[in-house]
Coordinates of C-alpha atoms in Angstrom, one line a residue:
Chain A
M3 CA 0.0 0.3 -0.1
P4 CA 1.6 3.5 -1.0
T5 CA 1.5 6.2 1.1
V6 CA -0.6 9.3 0.7
E7 CA 2.7 11.2 -0.3
Q8 CA 3.1 8.5 -3.1
I9 CA -0.3 8.4 -4.2
R10 CA -0.3 12.7 -4.5
E11 CA 3.0 12.4 -6.4
M12 CA 1.8 9.4 -8.7
L13 CA -1.3 11.0 -9.8
S14 CA -0.5 14.7 -10.0
A15 CA 2.8 14.2 -11.7
G16 CA 1.6 11.4 -14.2
A17 CA -1.8 13.5 -13.8
A18 CA -3.5 10.8 -16.1
K19 CA -3.9 7.1 -17.1
S20 CA -3.5 6.0 -13.6
S21 CA -5.4 3.3 -11.5
L22 CA -5.6 2.8 -8.1
L23 CA -6.8 -0.6 -6.6
V24 CA -8.0 -0.1 -3.1
E25 CA -9.5 -2.4 -0.3
R26 CA -13.2 -2.0 0.4
E27 CA -12.4 -0.5 3.7
D28 CA -10.5 2.3 2.5
L29 CA -12.5 2.9 -0.3
L30 CA -14.6 5.8 1.4
A31 CA -11.7 7.6 2.9
V32 CA -9.5 7.5 -0.1
A33 CA -12.4 8.8 -2.3
K34 CA -12.6 11.8 0.3
F35 CA -8.9 12.3 0.0
L36 CA -8.9 12.4 -4.1
K37 CA -11.6 15.0 -4.0
T38 CA -10.5 17.2 -1.0
D39 CA -6.6 17.3 -1.5
P40 CA -5.6 20.5 -3.0
Q41 CA -2.9 19.1 -5.3
L42 CA -5.5 16.3 -6.7
Q43 CA -9.0 17.7 -6.6
F44 CA -10.7 15.0 -8.1
D45 CA -14.0 16.9 -8.5
F46 CA -16.1 14.8 -10.8
C47 CA -16.8 11.1 -11.1
S48 CA -17.5 10.6 -15.0
C49 CA -18.2 6.6 -14.9
V50 CA -18.9 3.8 -12.5
T51 CA -18.8 0.4 -14.1
A52 CA -18.3 -3.3 -12.9
V53 CA -16.4 -5.9 -14.1
D54 CA -17.0 -9.4 -13.9
Y55 CA -13.9 -11.6 -13.2
I56 CA -15.3 -14.8 -13.0
K57 CA -12.2 -16.9 -13.2
Q58 CA -10.7 -15.2 -10.0
D59 CA -14.2 -15.0 -8.5
C60 CA -14.4 -11.3 -8.2
I61 CA -16.4 -8.1 -9.3
E62 CA -14.6 -5.0 -10.0
V63 CA -16.3 -1.7 -9.4
V64 CA -14.4 1.2 -11.4
Y65 CA -14.7 4.8 -11.0
H66 CA -13.4 7.3 -13.5
L67 CA -12.4 10.5 -11.9
Y68 CA -11.3 13.6 -13.6
S69 CA -10.4 16.9 -12.3
V70 CA -12.2 19.8 -13.7
A71 CA -10.5 22.3 -11.3
L72 CA -6.8 21.2 -12.1
K73 CA -7.6 19.5 -15.7
H74 CA -6.3 16.1 -15.2
G75 CA -7.8 12.8 -15.1
P76 CA -8.9 10.3 -15.7
V77 CA -7.8 7.9 -12.9
A78 CA -9.4 4.7 -12.6
L79 CA -10.4 3.7 -8.6
K80 CA -10.9 0.4 -8.4
V81 CA -12.4 -2.0 -5.8
R82 CA -12.8 -5.6 -5.7
A83 CA -15.5 -7.7 -4.0
P84 CA -16.4 -11.3 -4.1
R85 CA -18.9 -12.6 -6.9
A86 CA -21.4 -14.3 -4.1
L87 CA -24.4 -12.1 -4.4
E88 CA -24.5 -11.8 -0.7
Q89 CA -20.7 -11.0 0.2
C90 CA -20.9 -8.7 -3.1
H91 CA -21.1 -5.3 -1.1
V92 CA -18.9 -2.3 -1.6
P93 CA -19.4 1.4 0.1
S94 CA -21.1 3.7 -2.1
L95 CA -19.4 7.0 -3.5
T96 CA -22.6 8.6 -3.8
P97 CA -22.2 10.6 -0.5
V98 CA -18.8 12.0 -1.8
W99 CA -19.9 12.6 -5.8
R100 CA -23.4 13.1 -5.7
G101 CA -23.5 12.3 -9.7
C102 CA -22.8 8.5 -8.9
E103 CA -26.1 7.7 -7.9
F104 CA -27.9 6.4 -11.3
Q105 CA -24.4 4.8 -12.5
E106 CA -24.4 2.9 -9.1
R107 CA -27.7 1.8 -9.2
E108 CA -27.1 0.5 -12.8
A109 CA -23.9 -1.7 -11.5
F110 CA -26.3 -2.9 -8.8
D111 CA -29.1 -3.6 -11.6
L112 CA -26.6 -5.5 -14.0
F113 CA -23.7 -7.0 -11.8
G114 CA -25.4 -7.3 -8.3
V115 CA -23.1 -5.1 -6.5
K116 CA -24.6 -3.5 -3.4
F117 CA -23.4 -0.3 -2.5
D118 CA -23.6 0.2 1.4
G119 CA -24.4 3.7 2.3
H120 CA -26.7 4.3 -1.4
P121 CA -29.4 6.5 -0.6
D122 CA -32.0 4.9 -3.3
L123 CA -30.6 1.3 -4.2
R124 CA -33.1 0.2 -6.5
R125 CA -33.1 -1.4 -10.1
I126 CA -32.6 1.4 -12.7
L127 CA -32.9 -0.5 -16.1
M128 CA -34.9 -3.6 -15.6
W129 CA -37.8 -4.3 -13.5
D130 CA -38.4 -4.4 -9.8
E131 CA -39.3 -8.1 -10.1
F132 CA -36.7 -9.0 -12.1
V133 CA -34.2 -11.4 -9.8
D134 CA -31.3 -11.9 -12.2
H135 CA -28.0 -9.8 -12.9
P136 CA -27.6 -9.9 -16.9
M137 CA -24.4 -8.6 -17.1
R138 CA -22.7 -11.4 -15.0
K139 CA -20.7 -13.7 -17.2
D140 CA -23.0 -17.0 -15.6
Y141 CA -26.3 -15.2 -16.5
I142 CA -28.7 -17.4 -18.5
P143 CA -31.0 -15.5 -20.6
P144 CA -34.8 -16.5 -21.4
M145 CA -35.6 -18.7 -23.6
D146 CA -37.7 -16.5 -26.0
Y147 CA -36.2 -18.1 -29.3
E148 CA -36.9 -16.1 -32.5
W149 CA -37.6 -18.6 -35.5
E150 CA -35.2 -17.9 -38.2
P151 CA -35.5 -19.3 -41.8
T152 CA -32.1 -20.7 -41.3
P153 CA -31.0 -21.0 -37.6
H154 CA -27.6 -21.8 -36.9
G155 CA -25.2 -22.2 -34.1
E156 CA -26.3 -20.9 -30.6
T157 CA -29.5 -20.5 -32.0
L158 CA -30.4 -23.6 -33.6
A159 CA -29.3 -25.4 -30.3
R160 CA -31.7 -23.2 -28.3
A161 CA -34.4 -23.7 -31.1
K162 CA -33.7 -27.5 -30.7
M163 CA -34.6 -27.3 -27.1
Q164 CA -37.6 -25.3 -27.6
G165 CA -38.7 -27.8 -30.1
G166 CA -41.3 -27.5 -32.9
T167 CA -40.3 -23.7 -34.3
V168 CA -37.2 -25.3 -36.4
P169 CA -37.8 -26.1 -40.0
A170 CA -36.6 -29.6 -40.6
S171 CA -34.7 -28.6 -43.5
A172 CA -32.2 -26.8 -41.4
L173 CA -31.9 -29.3 -39.1
E174 CA -31.0 -32.0 -42.0
A175 CA -28.6 -29.3 -43.3
K176 CA -26.7 -29.4 -40.0
K177 CA -26.2 -33.0 -39.8
Chain B
M20 CA -74.9 -3.7 -55.8
P21 CA -73.6 -2.7 -59.1
V22 CA -74.7 0.5 -60.4
D23 CA -74.7 0.9 -64.3
E24 CA -71.9 2.9 -65.4
G25 CA -73.8 5.2 -67.9
L26 CA -76.6 5.7 -65.0
K27 CA -73.9 6.7 -62.8
S28 CA -72.0 9.2 -64.8
E29 CA -75.4 10.8 -65.6
L30 CA -76.2 11.0 -62.2
Q31 CA -72.6 12.6 -61.4
K32 CA -73.2 15.3 -63.7
R33 CA -76.3 16.3 -62.1
G34 CA -74.4 16.1 -58.9
V35 CA -75.7 12.7 -57.6
F36 CA -73.1 10.5 -56.5
V37 CA -74.2 6.8 -55.9
M38 CA -71.9 4.6 -53.9
P39 CA -72.1 1.7 -51.9
V40 CA -72.3 2.9 -48.1
E41 CA -69.3 0.4 -47.3
F42 CA -67.2 2.5 -49.7
L43 CA -68.1 6.1 -48.0
Y44 CA -67.5 4.2 -44.5
N45 CA -64.1 3.1 -45.7
W46 CA -62.9 6.3 -47.5
S47 CA -63.7 8.3 -44.3
R48 CA -62.0 6.1 -42.4
K49 CA -58.7 5.6 -44.4
S50 CA -58.9 9.4 -45.1
S51 CA -58.1 10.4 -41.5
L52 CA -56.0 7.9 -39.5
W53 CA -55.0 9.6 -36.4
P54 CA -51.5 8.1 -34.8
V55 CA -50.8 7.8 -31.4
Q56 CA -48.4 10.2 -30.5
F57 CA -45.2 8.1 -29.0
G58 CA -42.0 6.9 -30.2
L59 CA -39.9 4.2 -28.7
A60 CA -36.5 4.5 -30.6
C61 CA -34.4 5.9 -33.7
C62 CA -37.5 5.0 -35.9
A63 CA -39.5 7.6 -34.2
I64 CA -37.0 10.1 -35.7
E65 CA -37.8 9.2 -39.3
M66 CA -41.6 9.0 -38.0
I67 CA -41.1 13.0 -37.3
A68 CA -39.3 13.3 -40.5
A69 CA -42.5 11.8 -42.3
A70 CA -44.5 14.5 -40.4
A71 CA -42.5 17.4 -41.2
A72 CA -42.4 19.6 -44.4
R73 CA -40.9 17.8 -46.8
H74 CA -42.6 14.5 -46.6
D75 CA -45.7 16.0 -44.9
I76 CA -48.0 13.2 -43.7
A77 CA -51.0 15.7 -43.7
R78 CA -51.4 14.7 -47.4
F79 CA -52.6 11.5 -46.3
G80 CA -54.9 12.9 -43.5
A81 CA -52.7 11.1 -40.9
E82 CA -50.9 14.3 -39.3
V83 CA -52.8 14.7 -36.2
F84 CA -50.7 12.6 -33.7
R85 CA -52.4 12.2 -30.7
A86 CA -51.1 12.5 -27.6
S87 CA -54.4 10.2 -26.1
P88 CA -54.8 7.0 -27.2
R89 CA -58.5 7.3 -26.7
Q90 CA -58.6 10.1 -29.8
A91 CA -56.3 7.7 -32.2
D92 CA -57.1 5.2 -34.7
L93 CA -53.6 3.9 -35.6
M94 CA -50.6 3.0 -33.7
I95 CA -47.1 3.2 -35.4
V96 CA -44.8 1.1 -33.0
S97 CA -41.7 3.0 -34.1
G98 CA -38.5 1.4 -32.7
T99 CA -37.3 -1.2 -30.4
V100 CA -39.8 -2.8 -27.9
T101 CA -38.0 -3.4 -24.7
K102 CA -39.6 -6.1 -22.3
K103 CA -39.8 -3.2 -19.5
M104 CA -42.0 -1.2 -22.3
A105 CA -43.8 -4.2 -23.8
P106 CA -46.8 -3.9 -21.1
Q107 CA -47.1 -0.3 -21.8
V108 CA -47.5 -0.4 -25.4
V109 CA -50.4 -3.0 -25.0
R110 CA -51.9 -1.2 -22.8
L111 CA -52.0 1.8 -25.0
Y112 CA -53.4 -0.2 -27.7
N113 CA -56.2 -1.7 -25.5
Q114 CA -57.0 2.0 -24.6
M115 CA -57.5 2.7 -28.4
P116 CA -61.1 2.5 -29.5
E117 CA -62.1 0.7 -32.5
P118 CA -61.5 0.7 -35.4
K119 CA -57.9 0.5 -34.9
Y120 CA -54.7 -0.4 -36.8
V121 CA -51.1 -1.1 -36.1
I122 CA -48.0 -0.7 -38.0
A123 CA -44.8 -2.1 -36.9
M124 CA -41.9 0.3 -38.1
G125 CA -38.5 -0.9 -38.9
A126 CA -36.8 -4.4 -38.1
C127 CA -36.7 -4.2 -34.0
A128 CA -40.7 -3.6 -34.1
I129 CA -41.1 -7.0 -36.0
S130 CA -38.4 -9.2 -34.8
G131 CA -36.3 -7.5 -32.4
G132 CA -33.9 -6.3 -35.2
P133 CA -30.2 -6.1 -34.4
F134 CA -31.2 -6.2 -30.7
K135 CA -32.7 -9.8 -30.8
D136 CA -30.1 -11.6 -28.9
G137 CA -30.8 -9.2 -26.2
Y138 CA -32.3 -10.4 -23.0
D139 CA -34.3 -7.2 -22.2
V140 CA -36.0 -7.0 -26.0
L141 CA -39.1 -8.4 -27.2
K142 CA -38.7 -10.3 -30.3
G143 CA -41.4 -8.4 -32.4
V144 CA -44.4 -6.7 -31.0
D145 CA -46.8 -9.1 -33.2
R146 CA -46.5 -11.5 -29.9
Y147 CA -48.6 -9.5 -28.2
I148 CA -50.8 -7.1 -30.6
P149 CA -52.2 -7.8 -33.8
V150 CA -50.1 -5.8 -36.4
D151 CA -51.4 -4.8 -39.8
I152 CA -48.6 -3.6 -41.9
H153 CA -44.8 -4.3 -41.0
I154 CA -42.2 -2.0 -42.6
P155 CA -38.5 -3.3 -42.8
G156 CA -35.7 -1.0 -42.7
C157 CA -33.2 -0.1 -40.0
P158 CA -34.5 2.3 -39.9
P159 CA -37.1 2.9 -42.6
R160 CA -37.0 6.1 -44.9
P161 CA -40.1 8.3 -44.3
E162 CA -41.3 7.1 -48.0
A163 CA -41.3 3.6 -46.4
L164 CA -43.7 5.1 -43.6
L165 CA -45.6 6.3 -46.2
H166 CA -46.0 3.4 -48.3
A167 CA -47.2 1.7 -45.5
L168 CA -49.7 4.3 -44.8
M169 CA -51.0 4.0 -48.2
T170 CA -50.7 0.0 -48.1
L171 CA -53.0 0.2 -44.7
Q172 CA -55.7 2.7 -46.7
E173 CA -55.8 0.0 -49.5
K174 CA -56.4 -2.7 -46.9
I175 CA -59.1 -0.3 -45.2
S176 CA -60.8 0.3 -48.2
K177 CA -61.1 -3.6 -49.0
Q178 CA -62.7 -4.3 -45.5
H179 CA -66.4 -5.7 -45.2
L180 CA -68.6 -4.1 -42.7
N181 CA -69.9 -7.6 -41.7
E182 CA -66.4 -8.7 -41.5
T183 CA -64.7 -6.5 -39.4
R184 CA -63.3 -7.2 -35.9
W185 CA -65.2 -4.8 -34.0
Y186 CA -68.5 -6.1 -35.2
D187 CA -67.4 -9.7 -34.1
K188 CA -69.1 -10.7 -30.9
N189 CA -66.2 -13.5 -30.4
A190 CA -63.3 -11.1 -31.0
P191 CA -61.3 -10.3 -27.8
A192 CA -62.4 -6.8 -26.7
E193 CA -58.8 -6.5 -25.3
Y194 CA -55.5 -8.2 -25.6
P195 CA -53.7 -9.6 -22.3
I196 CA -51.2 -7.3 -20.9
P197 CA -48.0 -9.4 -19.8
Q198 CA -46.8 -9.0 -16.5
Y199 CA -43.1 -8.9 -15.0
G200 CA -41.8 -11.9 -14.2
A201 CA -38.6 -13.0 -12.4
H202 CA -36.9 -14.1 -15.6
D203 CA -38.8 -12.9 -18.7
L204 CA -42.2 -11.4 -18.9
E205 CA -45.4 -13.4 -18.1
P206 CA -46.6 -14.9 -20.4
P207 CA -43.3 -14.5 -23.0
V208 CA -45.8 -14.8 -25.9
N209 CA -49.7 -14.4 -26.6
R210 CA -50.0 -17.9 -28.1
E211 CA -53.7 -17.2 -29.2
L212 CA -51.9 -14.4 -31.5
W213 CA -48.6 -15.4 -32.3
Q214 CA -47.5 -18.7 -33.4
P215 CA -44.1 -19.9 -34.7
P216 CA -44.1 -19.6 -38.3
Q217 CA -43.8 -23.0 -40.1
E218 CA -41.6 -24.0 -42.5
T219 CA -42.0 -21.9 -45.9
P220 CA -42.4 -24.3 -48.7
K221 CA -39.2 -24.5 -51.0
K222 CA -39.6 -22.6 -54.6

């Protein structure tokens, strides 16, 4: 873990294209430091997103920070949480950057990351009754197969499972 | 009942027009198709262009985009129907008074288009409401929308009063609105309305 001075030096000297991977417990403190430090002044969070690292069994939440005042950035602030839904918690940065609210809701909706301290954590794109998190790599989409005149690949496999909607010629051609 | 052409033209010279009631009925309906004012995606931009000065949908009597479905005859489904929006689209259709018609505008409204692999995209609006005219294109040009409108007018002018849906007691008064489910819409398709197409015969 680098010291505060090292972070300050790294970010303000290189000024951009840097990334910081921090522990969940430190995230809020680091975010407040990045925003308030006079040499850094990252006053704008432009993007909140998540990445599903299914092999490492973790979900990474990424915040892209810019400084409008000092005209530098972006810095990617990253934090990792376990994939299991009940443990997938990350502190919310909405209290620090107000603009994170909707994007954190989106990350919650699509990746199932729970942001502790978020003022209004609801689904934003899918409906409230929906239970899955579609951008996770182990998500299984619904079987609403659309008929095609020449199904192939995955569509053909799904059509076979549905049954009765595949032209016989397409199945024969596959053999 | 056919009218003698000579008699018809003779009467016309004296200002008397002879025609079946059906013709007048269809002609008046097809000449003022008021669409519902709603758009779902980029096709709506083309729909707006069709209503603007260059293409001028007013020539076909369809320029009055009503903000209320109660006052509209025509629903132009212009764009991708997401599963979150589908119940609202069906509800809008149910709220329109008969006679009512539907144009599915663009690849998305027909089949989901480029987004048909998406988990949240309805694979064609005809899974929930009856569609009269399909316009291919991504998005279709305003000319295509005008062509669809003219095709619909032709379709209307061929309707017979004793065969229309709104005088048929067995026809459904409204279509079931899908519910939000845990993984998909419930039901995912209205089976009474939509069946997967069978294999097309080889040419």
